[in-house]
């Protein structure tokens, strides 16, 4: 039995560079209700999916409540439990309600910040092979550095949800 709905498609959104948060010309992707979670071990369900699709560097936690981005790596966020309101794309971005079973995929440079969350909110984060994740705060100096590092971040070989033939592989060029 697959943990992913066969007909699921992500919703792509491109966030503009706002002068502090660089974002990325490649689209942010959100899969709504993509993952059928094991009720007893939802984090393990997401970890198994991400790992099977080559996104093996993982962590469990929430989403930081301050605006930040990663300028050296792409990131997948799989919601294992609960729900939250997260702003993606920086202060001029979009606030989304994400809940258990959703997966957000952030190309390098995409701003994100948790605005509110349920007490049981739990996320599995993952990265494709490459450099270690670094947390970058939105400053003029960091923005200038990020504009140099982001274009050098390698494209993932796989979509963390749908694998080698997944939408990310088509949409990120």
GROMACS .gro file of C-alpha atoms in nm:
model
  173
    1UNK     CA    1   0.000   0.000   0.000
    2UNK     CA    2   0.134   0.341  -0.097
    3UNK     CA    3   0.148   0.619   0.159
    4UNK     CA    4   0.102   0.876  -0.120
    5UNK     CA    5  -0.218   0.936  -0.315
    6UNK     CA    6  -0.145   0.846  -0.680
    7UNK     CA    7  -0.317   1.155  -0.825
    8UNK     CA    8  -0.176   1.415  -0.587
    9UNK     CA    9  -0.026   1.726  -0.751
   10UNK     CA   10   0.153   2.007  -0.571
   11UNK     CA   11   0.036   2.366  -0.595
   12UNK     CA   12   0.331   2.577  -0.720
   13UNK     CA   13   0.389   2.937  -0.607
   14UNK     CA   14   0.676   3.166  -0.702
   15UNK     CA   15   0.763   3.425  -0.438
   16UNK     CA   16   0.939   3.743  -0.547
   17UNK     CA   17   1.265   3.862  -0.393
   18UNK     CA   18   1.155   4.129  -0.142
   19UNK     CA   19   1.498   4.283  -0.087
   20UNK     CA   20   1.562   4.097   0.241
   21UNK     CA   21   1.432   3.746   0.165
   22UNK     CA   22   1.569   3.634  -0.172
   23UNK     CA   23   1.320   3.351  -0.230
   24UNK     CA   24   1.383   3.163  -0.554
   25UNK     CA   25   1.265   3.181  -0.918
   26UNK     CA   26   1.183   2.809  -0.889
   27UNK     CA   27   0.839   2.749  -0.737
   28UNK     CA   28   0.764   2.666  -0.377
   29UNK     CA   29   0.549   2.351  -0.386
   30UNK     CA   30   0.274   2.249  -0.143
   31UNK     CA   31   0.121   1.903  -0.149
   32UNK     CA   32  -0.209   1.918   0.044
   33UNK     CA   33  -0.316   1.592   0.209
   34UNK     CA   34  -0.055   1.398   0.013
   35UNK     CA   35   0.059   1.150   0.276
   36UNK     CA   36  -0.158   0.882   0.440
   37UNK     CA   37  -0.008   0.876   0.788
   38UNK     CA   38   0.026   0.580   1.024
   39UNK     CA   39  -0.178   0.700   1.321
   40UNK     CA   40   0.066   0.554   1.574
   41UNK     CA   41   0.390   0.666   1.406
   42UNK     CA   42   0.321   0.950   1.159
   43UNK     CA   43   0.678   1.085   1.178
   44UNK     CA   44   0.812   0.743   1.074
   45UNK     CA   45   0.572   0.741   0.775
   46UNK     CA   46   0.713   1.071   0.648
   47UNK     CA   47   1.073   0.975   0.726
   48UNK     CA   48   1.027   0.653   0.529
   49UNK     CA   49   0.881   0.841   0.232
   50UNK     CA   50   1.151   1.112   0.227
   51UNK     CA   51   1.430   0.857   0.279
   52UNK     CA   52   1.302   0.630   0.000
   53UNK     CA   53   1.308   0.932  -0.232
   54UNK     CA   54   1.666   1.033  -0.154
   55UNK     CA   55   1.602   1.316   0.094
   56UNK     CA   56   1.787   1.149   0.381
   57UNK     CA   57   1.919   1.429   0.601
   58UNK     CA   58   1.622   1.468   0.843
   59UNK     CA   59   1.506   1.620   1.170
   60UNK     CA   60   1.185   1.635   1.378
   61UNK     CA   61   1.056   1.955   1.537
   62UNK     CA   62   0.827   2.243   1.435
   63UNK     CA   63   0.888   2.553   1.224
   64UNK     CA   64   1.076   2.842   1.388
   65UNK     CA   65   0.861   3.139   1.491
   66UNK     CA   66   1.103   3.389   1.336
   67UNK     CA   67   1.153   3.464   0.968
   68UNK     CA   68   1.444   3.271   0.817
   69UNK     CA   69   1.557   3.089   0.504
   70UNK     CA   70   1.825   2.845   0.390
   71UNK     CA   71   2.060   2.980   0.123
   72UNK     CA   72   2.265   2.662   0.067
   73UNK     CA   73   2.004   2.385   0.052
   74UNK     CA   74   1.646   2.302  -0.053
   75UNK     CA   75   1.409   2.181   0.222
   76UNK     CA   76   1.103   1.957   0.251
   77UNK     CA   77   0.864   1.995   0.546
   78UNK     CA   78   0.626   1.705   0.609
   79UNK     CA   79   0.355   1.770   0.867
   80UNK     CA   80   0.320   1.460   1.086
   81UNK     CA   81   0.078   1.590   1.351
   82UNK     CA   82  -0.142   1.890   1.418
   83UNK     CA   83  -0.166   2.208   1.214
   84UNK     CA   84  -0.008   2.552   1.186
   85UNK     CA   85  -0.028   2.886   1.010
   86UNK     CA   86   0.305   2.942   0.835
   87UNK     CA   87   0.407   3.240   0.626
   88UNK     CA   88   0.609   3.132   0.324
   89UNK     CA   89   0.800   3.378   0.104
   90UNK     CA   90   0.885   3.639   0.368
   91UNK     CA   91   0.682   3.931   0.499
   92UNK     CA   92   0.526   3.988   0.156
   93UNK     CA   93   0.465   3.616   0.103
   94UNK     CA   94   0.160   3.401   0.170
   95UNK     CA   95   0.017   3.262   0.495
   96UNK     CA   96  -0.087   2.899   0.457
   97UNK     CA   97  -0.266   2.665   0.695
   98UNK     CA   98  -0.071   2.339   0.686
   99UNK     CA   99  -0.187   2.021   0.854
  100UNK     CA  100  -0.097   1.656   0.908
  101UNK     CA  101  -0.041   1.487   0.572
  102UNK     CA  102   0.073   1.805   0.392
  103UNK     CA  103   0.424   1.848   0.250
  104UNK     CA  104   0.584   2.182   0.163
  105UNK     CA  105   0.896   2.189  -0.056
  106UNK     CA  106   1.104   2.506  -0.034
  107UNK     CA  107   1.365   2.584  -0.295
  108UNK     CA  108   1.678   2.742  -0.141
  109UNK     CA  109   1.615   3.100  -0.027
  110UNK     CA  110   1.241   3.062   0.046
  111UNK     CA  111   1.149   3.253   0.360
  112UNK     CA  112   0.935   3.077   0.622
  113UNK     CA  113   0.803   3.154   0.968
  114UNK     CA  114   0.548   2.983   1.194
  115UNK     CA  115   0.281   3.232   1.305
  116UNK     CA  116   0.076   2.991   1.519
  117UNK     CA  117   0.051   2.615   1.574
  118UNK     CA  118  -0.154   2.354   1.755
  119UNK     CA  119   0.008   2.213   2.071
  120UNK     CA  120   0.073   1.880   1.892
  121UNK     CA  121   0.225   2.032   1.574
  122UNK     CA  122   0.510   1.810   1.453
  123UNK     CA  123   0.714   1.839   1.135
  124UNK     CA  124   0.971   1.616   0.969
  125UNK     CA  125   1.221   1.828   0.777
  126UNK     CA  126   1.449   1.682   0.511
  127UNK     CA  127   1.717   1.785   0.265
  128UNK     CA  128   1.850   1.626  -0.053
  129UNK     CA  129   2.219   1.526  -0.063
  130UNK     CA  130   2.447   1.829  -0.043
  131UNK     CA  131   2.569   2.090   0.202
  132UNK     CA  132   2.445   2.110   0.559
  133UNK     CA  133   2.149   2.335   0.634
  134UNK     CA  134   2.229   2.681   0.769
  135UNK     CA  135   1.971   2.916   0.917
  136UNK     CA  136   1.986   3.260   0.758
  137UNK     CA  137   1.807   3.565   0.901
  138UNK     CA  138   1.682   3.837   0.663
  139UNK     CA  139   1.941   4.116   0.660
  140UNK     CA  140   2.081   4.324   0.374
  141UNK     CA  141   2.422   4.158   0.415
  142UNK     CA  142   2.277   3.803   0.423
  143UNK     CA  143   2.061   3.882   0.118
  144UNK     CA  144   2.366   3.986  -0.084
  145UNK     CA  145   2.550   3.662   0.013
  146UNK     CA  146   2.243   3.447  -0.060
  147UNK     CA  147   2.210   3.586  -0.413
  148UNK     CA  148   2.552   3.429  -0.479
  149UNK     CA  149   2.493   3.092  -0.306
  150UNK     CA  150   2.135   3.013  -0.412
  151UNK     CA  151   2.206   2.970  -0.787
  152UNK     CA  152   2.482   2.722  -0.696
  153UNK     CA  153   2.252   2.488  -0.497
  154UNK     CA  154   2.224   2.167  -0.699
  155UNK     CA  155   1.884   2.058  -0.825
  156UNK     CA  156   1.755   1.751  -0.640
  157UNK     CA  157   1.744   1.431  -0.844
  158UNK     CA  158   1.407   1.341  -0.693
  159UNK     CA  159   1.084   1.485  -0.558
  160UNK     CA  160   1.071   1.397  -0.183
  161UNK     CA  161   0.705   1.290  -0.218
  162UNK     CA  162   0.679   1.140  -0.567
  163UNK     CA  163   1.036   1.027  -0.642
  164UNK     CA  164   1.238   1.045  -0.963
  165UNK     CA  165   0.936   1.112  -1.186
  166UNK     CA  166   0.772   1.359  -0.947
  167UNK     CA  167   0.652   1.710  -1.028
  168UNK     CA  168   0.952   1.881  -0.864
  169UNK     CA  169   1.180   1.726  -1.129
  170UNK     CA  170   0.961   1.883  -1.403
  171UNK     CA  171   0.896   2.216  -1.231
  172UNK     CA  172   1.244   2.302  -1.100
  173UNK     CA  173   1.474   2.390  -1.388
   0.00000   0.00000   0.00000
